[in-house]
PDB file of C-alpha atoms in Angstrom:
ATOM      1  CA  MET M 865       0.154  -0.371  -0.269  1.00 35.00           C
ATOM      2  CA  ARG M 866       2.860   2.221  -0.902  1.00 36.00           C
ATOM      3  CA  MET M 867       0.560   5.512  -1.801  1.00 36.00           C
ATOM      4  CA  VAL M 868      -1.026   4.923   2.115  1.00 38.00           C
ATOM      5  CA  SER M 869       1.275   4.064   4.210  1.00 34.00           C
ATOM      6  CA  ARG M 870       1.806   6.880   5.936  1.00 33.00           C
ATOM      7  CA  TRP M 871      -2.086   7.615   5.876  1.00 36.00           C
ATOM      8  CA  ILE M 872      -2.585   4.462   7.316  1.00 36.00           C
ATOM      9  CA  VAL M 873      -0.540   5.253  10.377  1.00 35.00           C
ATOM     10  CA  THR M 874      -2.343   8.182  11.035  1.00 36.00           C
ATOM     11  CA  VAL M 875      -5.775   6.505  10.551  1.00 39.00           C
ATOM     12  CA  ALA M 876      -4.501   3.747  13.133  1.00 40.00           C
ATOM     13  CA  ALA M 877      -3.613   6.222  15.877  1.00 38.00           C
ATOM     14  CA  GLY M 878      -7.060   7.870  15.296  1.00 41.00           C
ATOM     15  CA  ALA M 879      -8.623   4.702  15.478  1.00 41.00           C
ATOM     16  CA  ALA M 880      -7.166   4.457  18.812  1.00 39.00           C
ATOM     17  CA  VAL M 881      -8.803   7.318  20.248  1.00 36.00           C
ATOM     18  CA  VAL M 882     -12.159   6.291  18.731  1.00 38.00           C
ATOM     19  CA  ALA M 883     -12.128   3.201  19.945  1.00 41.00           C
ATOM     20  CA  GLY M 884     -12.111   4.605  24.238  1.00 38.00           C
ATOM     21  CA  VAL M 885     -15.157   6.776  22.266  1.00 36.00           C
ATOM     22  CA  ASN M 886     -18.893   5.042  24.508  1.00 35.00           C
ATOM     23  CA  SER M 887     -19.517   2.860  22.258  1.00 37.00           C
ATOM     24  CA  ALA M 888     -23.131   4.262  22.822  1.00 33.00           C
ATOM     25  CA  ILE M 889     -22.149   6.846  20.008  1.00 38.00           C
ATOM     26  CA  ALA M 890     -22.453   5.688  16.351  1.00 51.00           C
ATOM     27  CA  GLN M 891     -19.115   6.657  14.277  1.00 62.00           C
ATOM     28  CA  GLN M 892     -19.933   9.652  12.047  1.00 92.00           C
ATOM     29  CA  THR M 893     -17.209   9.530   9.188  1.00 96.00           C
ATOM     30  CA  ILE M 894     -17.145   7.445   7.293  1.00 97.00           C
ATOM     31  CA  ARG M 895     -13.169   6.190   5.751  1.00 98.00           C
ATOM     32  CA  VAL M 896     -13.763   5.577   2.577  1.00 98.00           C
ATOM     33  CA  GLY M 897     -11.372   4.171  -0.812  1.00 98.00           C
ATOM     34  CA  TRP M 898     -11.143   5.335  -4.091  1.00 98.00           C
ATOM     35  CA  THR M 899     -10.089   4.850  -7.913  1.00 93.00           C
ATOM     36  CA  ILE M 900     -10.210   5.777 -11.096  1.00 88.00           C
ATOM     37  CA  PRO M 901     -12.194   5.836 -14.044  1.00 87.00           C
ATOM     38  CA  ALA M 902     -16.057   4.255 -13.554  1.00 92.00           C
ATOM     39  CA  GLU M 903     -17.032   5.307 -10.600  1.00 97.00           C
ATOM     40  CA  GLU M 904     -19.533   8.375 -11.100  1.00 98.00           C
ATOM     41  CA  SER M 905     -21.644   8.048  -8.247  1.00 98.00           C
ATOM     42  CA  LYS M 906     -18.970   8.312  -5.374  1.00 98.00           C
ATOM     43  CA  TYR M 907     -17.354  11.195  -7.985  1.00 98.00           C
ATOM     44  CA  TRP M 908     -21.066  13.363  -7.347  1.00 98.00           C
ATOM     45  CA  MET M 909     -20.347  12.171  -3.527  1.00 98.00           C
ATOM     46  CA  MET M 910     -16.729  14.182  -3.687  1.00 98.00           C
ATOM     47  CA  ARG M 911     -17.191  17.055  -5.579  1.00 98.00           C
ATOM     48  CA  ARG M 912     -21.470  18.066  -5.551  1.00 98.00           C
ATOM     49  CA  PRO M 913     -21.864  17.119  -1.849  1.00 97.00           C
ATOM     50  CA  ALA M 914     -24.664  19.855  -1.438  1.00 96.00           C
ATOM     51  CA  GLU M 915     -26.900  17.621  -3.775  1.00 97.00           C
ATOM     52  CA  PHE M 916     -26.779  15.083  -0.423  1.00 97.00           C
ATOM     53  CA  PRO M 917     -28.995  16.415   2.176  1.00 95.00           C
ATOM     54  CA  ASP M 918     -27.244  13.702   4.768  1.00 95.00           C
ATOM     55  CA  LEU M 919     -23.736  13.875   3.449  1.00 96.00           C
ATOM     56  CA  GLY M 920     -21.615  16.506   5.519  1.00 93.00           C
ATOM     57  CA  LYS M 921     -24.613  17.416   7.778  1.00 92.00           C
ATOM     58  CA  THR M 922     -25.793  13.683   9.687  1.00 93.00           C
ATOM     59  CA  TYR M 923     -21.920  11.826   8.726  1.00 97.00           C
ATOM     60  CA  ASN M 924     -18.881  12.812   6.628  1.00 97.00           C
ATOM     61  CA  ILE M 925     -16.886  11.009   4.566  1.00 98.00           C
ATOM     62  CA  GLU M 926     -12.460  10.954   4.381  1.00 98.00           C
ATOM     63  CA  TRP M 927     -11.436  10.349   0.935  1.00 98.00           C
ATOM     64  CA  THR M 928      -8.366   8.337   0.008  1.00 98.00           C
ATOM     65  CA  GLN M 929      -7.317   8.065  -3.876  1.00 97.00           C
ATOM     66  CA  PHE M 930      -5.606   4.022  -4.283  1.00 92.00           C
ATOM     67  CA  GLN M 931      -4.111   3.371  -7.308  1.00 83.00           C
ATOM     68  CA  GLY M 932      -6.308   0.395  -7.843  1.00 84.00           C
ATOM     69  CA  THR M 933      -8.121  -2.036  -5.737  1.00 88.00           C
ATOM     70  CA  ALA M 934      -5.959  -4.433  -4.611  1.00 87.00           C
ATOM     71  CA  PRO M 935      -4.391  -2.386  -2.389  1.00 92.00           C
ATOM     72  CA  MET M 936      -7.874  -0.543  -0.663  1.00 95.00           C
ATOM     73  CA  THR M 937      -8.506  -4.607   0.051  1.00 95.00           C
ATOM     74  CA  GLN M 938      -4.956  -4.253   1.714  1.00 95.00           C
ATOM     75  CA  ALA M 939      -6.427  -1.414   3.873  1.00 97.00           C
ATOM     76  CA  LEU M 940      -9.540  -2.768   4.444  1.00 97.00           C
ATOM     77  CA  ALA M 941      -8.194  -6.080   6.202  1.00 96.00           C
ATOM     78  CA  ALA M 942      -6.418  -3.977   8.249  1.00 96.00           C
ATOM     79  CA  GLY M 943      -9.250  -1.836   9.409  1.00 96.00           C
ATOM     80  CA  ALA M 944      -7.495   1.727   7.729  1.00 97.00           C
ATOM     81  CA  LEU M 945     -10.676   1.948   5.900  1.00 98.00           C
ATOM     82  CA  ASP M 946     -14.572   1.131   5.938  1.00 98.00           C
ATOM     83  CA  CYS M 947     -15.402   1.082   2.968  1.00 98.00           C
ATOM     84  CA  ALA M 948     -14.061   0.816  -0.637  1.00 98.00           C
ATOM     85  CA  THR M 949     -14.093   0.017  -4.508  1.00 97.00           C
ATOM     86  CA  GLN M 950     -13.772  -3.358  -4.918  1.00 95.00           C
ATOM     87  CA  GLY M 951     -12.952  -6.129  -7.316  1.00 92.00           C
ATOM     88  CA  PRO M 952     -14.810  -9.004  -6.915  1.00 93.00           C
ATOM     89  CA  LEU M 953     -10.959 -11.469  -7.377  1.00 89.00           C
ATOM     90  CA  SER M 954      -9.607  -8.380  -4.982  1.00 90.00           C
ATOM     91  CA  LEU M 955     -12.075  -8.891  -2.510  1.00 95.00           C
ATOM     92  CA  ALA M 956     -12.198 -12.643  -2.394  1.00 95.00           C
ATOM     93  CA  ASN M 957      -8.126 -12.110  -1.914  1.00 93.00           C
ATOM     94  CA  GLY M 958      -9.050 -10.717   0.942  1.00 95.00           C
ATOM     95  CA  VAL M 959     -11.164 -13.176   2.469  1.00 96.00           C
ATOM     96  CA  VAL M 960      -8.813 -15.614   1.365  1.00 95.00           C
ATOM     97  CA  GLY M 961      -5.323 -14.212   2.412  1.00 91.00           C
ATOM     98  CA  GLY M 962      -6.635 -11.663   5.478  1.00 89.00           C
ATOM     99  CA  ASN M 963      -9.771 -12.819   6.366  1.00 93.00           C
ATOM    100  CA  LEU M 964     -11.568 -10.136   5.922  1.00 97.00           C
ATOM    101  CA  LYS M 965     -15.253 -10.572   6.072  1.00 98.00           C
ATOM    102  CA  ALA M 966     -17.239  -7.747   4.355  1.00 98.00           C
ATOM    103  CA  TYR M 967     -21.038  -6.779   2.683  1.00 98.00           C
ATOM    104  CA  ILE M 968     -20.939  -5.973  -0.947  1.00 98.00           C
ATOM    105  CA  VAL M 969     -23.191  -2.665  -0.680  1.00 98.00           C
ATOM    106  CA  ALA M 970     -23.523  -1.572  -4.115  1.00 98.00           C
ATOM    107  CA  GLN M 971     -22.194  -2.201  -7.614  1.00 98.00           C
ATOM    108  CA  HIS M 972     -20.458   0.462 -10.451  1.00 98.00           C
ATOM    109  CA  VAL M 973     -19.965  -0.932 -13.187  1.00 95.00           C
ATOM    110  CA  PHE M 974     -20.228  -4.298 -14.938  1.00 94.00           C
ATOM    111  CA  GLU M 975     -19.392  -5.326 -19.105  1.00 90.00           C
ATOM    112  CA  LYS M 976     -22.564  -6.073 -21.363  1.00 87.00           C
ATOM    113  CA  PRO M 977     -22.584  -7.207 -24.742  1.00 85.00           C
ATOM    114  CA  GLY M 978     -21.657  -4.270 -27.192  1.00 85.00           C
ATOM    115  CA  GLY M 979     -20.829  -1.967 -24.226  1.00 87.00           C
ATOM    116  CA  PHE M 980     -17.434  -0.991 -23.549  1.00 90.00           C
ATOM    117  CA  SER M 981     -14.202  -4.156 -22.479  1.00 89.00           C
ATOM    118  CA  VAL M 982     -11.451  -3.652 -21.000  1.00 90.00           C
ATOM    119  CA  TYR M 983      -8.411  -4.523 -23.241  1.00 94.00           C
ATOM    120  CA  TRP M 984      -4.736  -4.990 -23.753  1.00 97.00           C
ATOM    121  CA  ALA M 985      -3.352  -2.923 -26.474  1.00 97.00           C
ATOM    122  CA  VAL M 986       0.185  -2.589 -28.930  1.00 97.00           C
ATOM    123  CA  LYS M 987       1.219  -0.253 -31.290  1.00 97.00           C
ATOM    124  CA  ASP M 988      -0.084  -0.801 -35.078  1.00 96.00           C
ATOM    125  CA  ASP M 989       3.713  -1.731 -36.273  1.00 96.00           C
ATOM    126  CA  SER M 990       4.408  -4.630 -33.297  1.00 97.00           C
ATOM    127  CA  PRO M 991       4.953  -8.217 -33.873  1.00 96.00           C
ATOM    128  CA  ILE M 992       2.549  -9.148 -31.287  1.00 97.00           C
ATOM    129  CA  LYS M 993      -0.286 -10.511 -33.523  1.00 97.00           C
ATOM    130  CA  THR M 994      -2.658 -13.002 -31.180  1.00 96.00           C
ATOM    131  CA  VAL M 995      -2.387 -13.577 -27.419  1.00 96.00           C
ATOM    132  CA  ALA M 996       0.521 -16.144 -27.972  1.00 96.00           C
ATOM    133  CA  ASP M 997       2.790 -13.869 -29.236  1.00 97.00           C
ATOM    134  CA  LEU M 998       3.046 -11.506 -25.878  1.00 97.00           C
ATOM    135  CA  LYS M 999       5.300 -14.705 -24.512  1.00 97.00           C
ATOM    136  CA  ASP M1000       8.565 -13.134 -23.297  1.00 97.00           C
ATOM    137  CA  LYS M1001       7.236  -9.590 -23.463  1.00 97.00           C
ATOM    138  CA  THR M1002       7.074  -7.313 -20.989  1.00 97.00           C
ATOM    139  CA  VAL M1003       3.095  -6.112 -20.353  1.00 98.00           C
ATOM    140  CA  GLY M1004       1.273  -3.923 -18.547  1.00 97.00           C
ATOM    141  CA  ILE M1005      -1.543  -4.255 -15.958  1.00 94.00           C
ATOM    142  CA  ASN M1006      -2.943  -1.082 -13.901  1.00 86.00           C
ATOM    143  CA  VAL M1007      -2.904  -3.468 -10.468  1.00 80.00           C
ATOM    144  CA  ILE M1008      -0.691  -7.005 -10.073  1.00 82.00           C
ATOM    145  CA  GLY M1009      -3.880  -8.502  -8.780  1.00 73.00           C
ATOM    146  CA  GLY M1010      -6.263  -6.237  -8.726  1.00 68.00           C
ATOM    147  CA  GLY M1011     -10.218  -6.641 -10.820  1.00 67.00           C
ATOM    148  CA  THR M1012      -8.899  -7.262 -13.723  1.00 79.00           C
ATOM    149  CA  TYR M1013      -5.707  -9.637 -13.249  1.00 83.00           C
ATOM    150  CA  GLY M1014      -8.264 -12.710 -13.081  1.00 80.00           C
ATOM    151  CA  PRO M1015      -9.671 -12.109 -15.979  1.00 84.00           C
ATOM    152  CA  PHE M1016      -7.101 -11.132 -17.763  1.00 90.00           C
ATOM    153  CA  ALA M1017      -4.608 -14.186 -16.623  1.00 89.00           C
ATOM    154  CA  MET M1018      -7.692 -16.779 -17.619  1.00 85.00           C
ATOM    155  CA  LEU M1019      -7.019 -15.341 -21.128  1.00 90.00           C
ATOM    156  CA  LEU M1020      -3.308 -15.763 -21.348  1.00 94.00           C
ATOM    157  CA  GLN M1021      -3.278 -19.145 -20.015  1.00 90.00           C
ATOM    158  CA  LYS M1022      -6.040 -20.400 -22.171  1.00 90.00           C
ATOM    159  CA  ASN M1023      -3.750 -19.341 -24.999  1.00 94.00           C
ATOM    160  CA  GLY M1024      -0.806 -21.671 -24.140  1.00 95.00           C
ATOM    161  CA  VAL M1025       0.858 -18.147 -21.891  1.00 96.00           C
ATOM    162  CA  ASP M1026       1.784 -18.596 -18.209  1.00 94.00           C
ATOM    163  CA  PRO M1027       1.038 -15.231 -16.417  1.00 92.00           C
ATOM    164  CA  LYS M1028       3.305 -15.573 -13.925  1.00 91.00           C
ATOM    165  CA  LYS M1029       6.801 -17.029 -15.917  1.00 95.00           C
ATOM    166  CA  ASP M1030       6.082 -16.665 -18.878  1.00 97.00           C
ATOM    167  CA  ILE M1031       6.068 -12.062 -19.571  1.00 97.00           C
ATOM    168  CA  LYS M1032       7.417  -9.516 -17.822  1.00 97.00           C
ATOM    169  CA  LEU M1033       4.752  -8.100 -15.746  1.00 96.00           C
ATOM    170  CA  VAL M1034       4.631  -4.609 -14.339  1.00 96.00           C
ATOM    171  CA  GLU M1035       2.444  -2.242 -12.716  1.00 94.00           C
ATOM    172  CA  VAL M1036       1.085   0.889 -14.965  1.00 93.00           C
ATOM    173  CA  GLY M1037      -1.371   3.055 -14.044  1.00 87.00           C
ATOM    174  CA  PHE M1038      -4.460   3.916 -16.044  1.00 87.00           C
ATOM    175  CA  ALA M1039      -3.490   7.099 -16.738  1.00 84.00           C
ATOM    176  CA  VAL M1040      -0.295   6.203 -17.874  1.00 92.00           C
ATOM    177  CA  SER M1041      -0.695   3.391 -19.512  1.00 94.00           C
ATOM    178  CA  GLU M1042      -0.577   5.315 -23.622  1.00 95.00           C
ATOM    179  CA  GLU M1043       2.935   7.141 -22.737  1.00 95.00           C
ATOM    180  CA  ALA M1044       3.768   3.949 -21.785  1.00 96.00           C
ATOM    181  CA  LEU M1045       3.348   1.944 -24.521  1.00 97.00           C
ATOM    182  CA  ARG M1046       3.994   4.783 -26.754  1.00 96.00           C
ATOM    183  CA  GLN M1047       7.217   4.911 -25.481  1.00 95.00           C
ATOM    184  CA  GLY M1048       7.847   1.744 -25.976  1.00 95.00           C
ATOM    185  CA  ARG M1049       8.804   0.927 -22.146  1.00 96.00           C
ATOM    186  CA  ILE M1050       5.990  -1.460 -22.712  1.00 97.00           C
ATOM    187  CA  ASP M1051       4.982  -4.338 -25.127  1.00 98.00           C
ATOM    188  CA  ALA M1052       1.456  -4.361 -24.075  1.00 98.00           C
ATOM    189  CA  VAL M1053      -0.523  -2.698 -22.257  1.00 97.00           C
ATOM    190  CA  ASN M1054      -4.413  -2.620 -20.374  1.00 94.00           C
ATOM    191  CA  MET M1055      -6.869   0.345 -21.675  1.00 93.00           C
ATOM    192  CA  ASN M1056      -9.612   1.644 -19.386  1.00 87.00           C
ATOM    193  CA  GLN M1057     -12.127   4.365 -20.002  1.00 83.00           C
ATOM    194  CA  PRO M1058     -11.168   8.111 -20.733  1.00 80.00           C
ATOM    195  CA  PHE M1059      -8.045   6.549 -21.411  1.00 86.00           C
ATOM    196  CA  ALA M1060      -8.969   4.468 -24.331  1.00 89.00           C
ATOM    197  CA  ALA M1061     -10.963   7.490 -25.913  1.00 85.00           C
ATOM    198  CA  ARG M1062      -8.141   9.004 -25.680  1.00 84.00           C
ATOM    199  CA  ALA M1063      -5.659   7.038 -27.303  1.00 91.00           C
ATOM    200  CA  GLU M1064      -7.966   5.769 -29.743  1.00 89.00           C
ATOM    201  CA  ALA M1065      -8.261   9.353 -31.207  1.00 86.00           C
ATOM    202  CA  LYS M1066      -4.624   9.883 -31.777  1.00 91.00           C
ATOM    203  CA  GLY M1067      -4.215   6.112 -33.651  1.00 95.00           C
ATOM    204  CA  GLY M1068      -1.353   4.228 -33.469  1.00 96.00           C
ATOM    205  CA  ILE M1069      -2.503   2.077 -31.539  1.00 96.00           C
ATOM    206  CA  ARG M1070      -4.220  -1.339 -32.196  1.00 96.00           C
ATOM    207  CA  LYS M1071      -6.414  -3.871 -29.763  1.00 95.00           C
ATOM    208  CA  LEU M1072      -5.253  -7.507 -29.119  1.00 96.00           C
ATOM    209  CA  PHE M1073      -7.943  -8.404 -27.008  1.00 94.00           C
ATOM    210  CA  SER M1074     -10.540  -7.721 -24.382  1.00 92.00           C
ATOM    211  CA  LEU M1075     -11.411  -9.228 -21.314  1.00 87.00           C
ATOM    212  CA  SER M1076     -14.752  -9.894 -22.332  1.00 86.00           C
ATOM    213  CA  GLU M1077     -12.931 -12.770 -24.375  1.00 86.00           C
ATOM    214  CA  ALA M1078     -12.201 -15.093 -21.129  1.00 80.00           C
ATOM    215  CA  MET M1079     -15.227 -13.868 -19.132  1.00 80.00           C
ATOM    216  CA  PRO M1080     -18.323 -12.659 -20.504  1.00 79.00           C
ATOM    217  CA  ASN M1081     -20.819  -9.965 -18.241  1.00 82.00           C
ATOM    218  CA  ILE M1082     -17.685  -8.856 -15.861  1.00 89.00           C
ATOM    219  CA  VAL M1083     -19.124  -7.471 -12.842  1.00 93.00           C
ATOM    220  CA  HIS M1084     -15.897  -4.976 -12.731  1.00 90.00           C
ATOM    221  CA  ILE M1085     -16.051  -2.632  -9.622  1.00 93.00           C
ATOM    222  CA  VAL M1086     -18.274  -3.061  -6.849  1.00 97.00           C
ATOM    223  CA  GLU M1087     -18.563  -0.776  -3.118  1.00 98.00           C
ATOM    224  CA  ALA M1088     -17.732  -3.009  -0.446  1.00 98.00           C
ATOM    225  CA  CYS M1089     -17.769  -2.525   2.871  1.00 98.00           C
ATOM    226  CA  ARG M1090     -16.547  -3.684   6.211  1.00 98.00           C
ATOM    227  CA  ALA M1091     -18.633  -6.065   8.182  1.00 98.00           C
ATOM    228  CA  ASP M1092     -18.373  -5.437  11.267  1.00 97.00           C
ATOM    229  CA  PHE M1093     -18.370  -1.677  10.053  1.00 98.00           C
ATOM    230  CA  VAL M1094     -21.834  -2.181   8.698  1.00 98.00           C
ATOM    231  CA  ASP M1095     -22.666  -4.252  11.987  1.00 97.00           C
ATOM    232  CA  LYS M1096     -21.664  -1.420  14.348  1.00 96.00           C
ATOM    233  CA  ASN M1097     -23.310   1.057  12.639  1.00 96.00           C
ATOM    234  CA  PRO M1098     -25.698   0.177  10.706  1.00 96.00           C
ATOM    235  CA  GLU M1099     -27.568   3.296  10.684  1.00 96.00           C
ATOM    236  CA  LEU M1100     -24.475   5.124   9.209  1.00 97.00           C
ATOM    237  CA  ALA M1101     -23.629   2.461   6.332  1.00 97.00           C
ATOM    238  CA  LYS M1102     -27.336   2.697   5.357  1.00 97.00           C
ATOM    239  CA  ALA M1103     -26.755   6.683   5.280  1.00 97.00           C
ATOM    240  CA  TYR M1104     -23.881   5.697   3.398  1.00 98.00           C
ATOM    241  CA  VAL M1105     -25.266   3.214   0.953  1.00 98.00           C
ATOM    242  CA  ARG M1106     -28.323   5.432   0.370  1.00 98.00           C
ATOM    243  CA  ASP M1107     -26.423   8.433  -1.298  1.00 98.00           C
ATOM    244  CA  VAL M1108     -24.910   6.401  -3.559  1.00 98.00           C
ATOM    245  CA  THR M1109     -27.341   4.993  -5.075  1.00 98.00           C
ATOM    246  CA  SER M1110     -28.563   8.367  -4.956  1.00 98.00           C
ATOM    247  CA  GLY M1111     -25.369   8.999  -6.584  1.00 98.00           C
ATOM    248  CA  MET M1112     -25.918   6.644  -9.476  1.00 98.00           C
ATOM    249  CA  LYS M1113     -29.168   7.950 -10.212  1.00 98.00           C
ATOM    250  CA  LYS M1114     -27.982  11.585 -10.262  1.00 98.00           C
ATOM    251  CA  ALA M1115     -25.135  10.506 -12.951  1.00 98.00           C
ATOM    252  CA  LEU M1116     -27.249   8.747 -14.988  1.00 98.00           C
ATOM    253  CA  ALA M1117     -30.009  11.677 -15.060  1.00 98.00           C
ATOM    254  CA  ASN M1118     -27.601  14.218 -15.572  1.00 98.00           C
ATOM    255  CA  ARG M1119     -25.226  13.318 -18.184  1.00 98.00           C
ATOM    256  CA  GLU M1120     -23.982  16.836 -18.798  1.00 98.00           C
ATOM    257  CA  GLU M1121     -23.063  17.189 -15.504  1.00 98.00           C
ATOM    258  CA  THR M1122     -21.430  14.402 -15.224  1.00 98.00           C
ATOM    259  CA  LEU M1123     -19.050  14.774 -17.313  1.00 98.00           C
ATOM    260  CA  LYS M1124     -18.280  17.853 -15.657  1.00 98.00           C
ATOM    261  CA  VAL M1125     -17.791  15.939 -12.504  1.00 98.00           C
ATOM    262  CA  VAL M1126     -15.939  13.126 -13.902  1.00 96.00           C
ATOM    263  CA  SER M1127     -13.592  16.202 -15.842  1.00 96.00           C
ATOM    264  CA  GLU M1128     -13.014  17.579 -12.058  1.00 96.00           C
ATOM    265  CA  VAL M1129     -12.125  14.621 -10.879  1.00 95.00           C
ATOM    266  CA  LEU M1130      -9.682  12.468 -13.923  1.00 90.00           C
ATOM    267  CA  LYS M1131      -8.395  16.268 -15.105  1.00 90.00           C
ATOM    268  CA  ALA M1132      -9.939  14.928 -18.797  1.00 86.00           C
ATOM    269  CA  PRO M1133     -11.294  17.254 -20.833  1.00 90.00           C
ATOM    270  CA  VAL M1134     -15.185  17.232 -21.184  1.00 94.00           C
ATOM    271  CA  PRO M1135     -14.590  16.522 -25.410  1.00 91.00           C
ATOM    272  CA  VAL M1136     -12.636  13.415 -24.711  1.00 87.00           C
ATOM    273  CA  LEU M1137     -15.341  12.509 -21.719  1.00 91.00           C
ATOM    274  CA  ASP M1138     -18.522  12.879 -24.030  1.00 94.00           C
ATOM    275  CA  THR M1139     -16.676  10.514 -26.270  1.00 90.00           C
ATOM    276  CA  TYR M1140     -17.792   7.615 -24.667  1.00 91.00           C
ATOM    277  CA  LEU M1141     -19.249   8.433 -21.365  1.00 94.00           C
ATOM    278  CA  LEU M1142     -22.558   7.348 -20.916  1.00 95.00           C
ATOM    279  CA  LYS M1143     -22.622   5.936 -24.108  1.00 93.00           C
ATOM    280  CA  ASP M1144     -23.100   2.557 -25.833  1.00 88.00           C
ATOM    281  CA  ASN M1145     -19.066   2.322 -26.128  1.00 87.00           C
ATOM    282  CA  ASP M1146     -19.262   2.087 -22.593  1.00 92.00           C
ATOM    283  CA  PHE M1147     -19.165  -0.056 -19.132  1.00 92.00           C
ATOM    284  CA  ALA M1148     -22.958  -0.858 -17.856  1.00 93.00           C
ATOM    285  CA  ARG M1149     -24.183   0.832 -14.940  1.00 96.00           C
ATOM    286  CA  ASP M1150     -27.751  -0.347 -12.703  1.00 96.00           C
ATOM    287  CA  PRO M1151     -29.653   2.645 -12.017  1.00 96.00           C
ATOM    288  CA  GLY M1152     -30.062   1.634  -8.854  1.00 97.00           C
ATOM    289  CA  ALA M1153     -26.261   1.003  -8.352  1.00 98.00           C
ATOM    290  CA  ALA M1154     -27.863  -2.859  -7.757  1.00 98.00           C
ATOM    291  CA  PRO M1155     -25.353  -5.767  -7.157  1.00 97.00           C
ATOM    292  CA  ASN M1156     -25.691  -8.222  -9.592  1.00 96.00           C
ATOM    293  CA  PHE M1157     -24.837 -11.203  -7.507  1.00 97.00           C
ATOM    294  CA  ASP M1158     -25.290 -14.363  -9.284  1.00 94.00           C
ATOM    295  CA  ALA M1159     -22.765 -12.821 -11.900  1.00 92.00           C
ATOM    296  CA  ILE M1160     -20.137 -12.804  -8.716  1.00 95.00           C
ATOM    297  CA  GLN M1161     -21.152 -15.555  -8.212  1.00 95.00           C
ATOM    298  CA  LYS M1162     -19.683 -16.806 -11.930  1.00 90.00           C
ATOM    299  CA  MET M1163     -17.153 -14.759 -12.123  1.00 89.00           C
ATOM    300  CA  LEU M1164     -16.249 -16.688  -8.306  1.00 92.00           C
ATOM    301  CA  ASP M1165     -16.939 -20.214  -9.825  1.00 89.00           C
ATOM    302  CA  ILE M1166     -14.198 -19.351 -13.226  1.00 83.00           C
ATOM    303  CA  TYR M1167     -11.582 -18.886 -10.704  1.00 83.00           C
ATOM    304  CA  ALA M1168     -12.119 -21.685  -8.291  1.00 87.00           C
ATOM    305  CA  ALA M1169     -12.731 -23.809 -11.401  1.00 79.00           C
ATOM    306  CA  THR M1170      -9.062 -22.396 -12.782  1.00 73.00           C
ATOM    307  CA  GLY M1171      -8.064 -22.753  -9.132  1.00 79.00           C
ATOM    308  CA  MET M1172      -7.043 -18.702  -8.739  1.00 81.00           C
ATOM    309  CA  LEU M1173      -9.257 -18.930  -5.945  1.00 89.00           C
ATOM    310  CA  PRO M1174     -10.630 -21.684  -3.491  1.00 95.00           C
ATOM    311  CA  LYS M1175     -14.591 -22.315  -4.124  1.00 96.00           C
ATOM    312  CA  MET M1176     -16.435 -19.103  -2.667  1.00 96.00           C
ATOM    313  CA  ASP M1177     -20.302 -18.223  -2.055  1.00 97.00           C
ATOM    314  CA  VAL M1178     -21.543 -14.995  -2.864  1.00 97.00           C
ATOM    315  CA  ALA M1179     -23.893 -15.662   0.280  1.00 97.00           C
ATOM    316  CA  GLN M1180     -21.294 -14.527   2.543  1.00 97.00           C
ATOM    317  CA  PHE M1181     -21.110 -10.627   1.120  1.00 98.00           C
ATOM    318  CA  LYS M1182     -24.943  -9.885   0.976  1.00 98.00           C
ATOM    319  CA  HIS M1183     -26.306  -7.643   3.943  1.00 98.00           C
ATOM    320  CA  PRO M1184     -29.878  -9.142   4.822  1.00 96.00           C
ATOM    321  CA  THR M1185     -30.741  -5.075   4.634  1.00 97.00           C
ATOM    322  CA  ILE M1186     -28.381  -2.935   3.963  1.00 98.00           C
ATOM    323  CA  VAL M1187     -27.302  -3.479   0.202  1.00 98.00           C
ATOM    324  CA  ALA M1188     -28.308  -0.657  -2.560  1.00 98.00           C
ATOM    325  CA  PRO M1189     -30.813   0.148  -4.127  1.00 98.00           C
ATOM    326  CA  LEU M1190     -31.698   2.481  -0.418  1.00 95.00           C
ATOM    327  CA  GLN M1191     -34.390   5.447  -1.087  1.00 88.00           C
TER     328      GLN M1191
END
């Protein structure tokens, strides 16, 4: 957790103070991890807090940005975060390796046929034509062990490439993936919106493969909260999930304002965002931010079948009442 190690120490010290407070007094600040891209409901909460009556009044949020979902899993397991964006694989790994107990309380984006799918790109003049050609090459990924790693590793294995032995896998953030590829520091790299749209507009790169080829209908990122936090602070957790639900509705209902909000967070020009955001070539979003537990279970089953995880039941991530959509 390179980006947040100092912050975690500070939070841990603060947590000791909080623990001494009378337990009858509910916690009123939620420590939330976030990343980019595709968290429009949270971006609305961050940039337009006045649109959420409870936010900043009945409760507050302490926001911390991370490079990807895997380091947030570690922060959740360490008790340094209360809620955070998670990929199903990252969350499951937290259960297996960190004894994390958490609830999936909302969903941000997923893939559907005809929409955008995270893909790996190479330069137009690259000799790499197939997945098998990645052997002995340097390949970039936003976070090793993060949400995109599972289907990526599966696709390589299906094409005779061992992701642990046959390639040099390096972490390259989405924001700098295009630059790293064009400069030749890596041979292939994963592309996500809005960076994919920007790179495609410039030309000179081509798609090698997309995650949908390995796993259709991927649930990319969900919102998860530590079970002990939710169980001890149910009303606070409900307030947060209500606002995540509301944020998703606002994002989908007012695309013009959402373009501005996302531009402020991602530092990407509105004209670039306008080429894809909330259009057919973007990820899909449930209008109520409802988690698709059936799809997540299918993903967990595939991970188990390929030896990436032990068999796991998605039911452990379901809270009976605190889950989007909440009004």
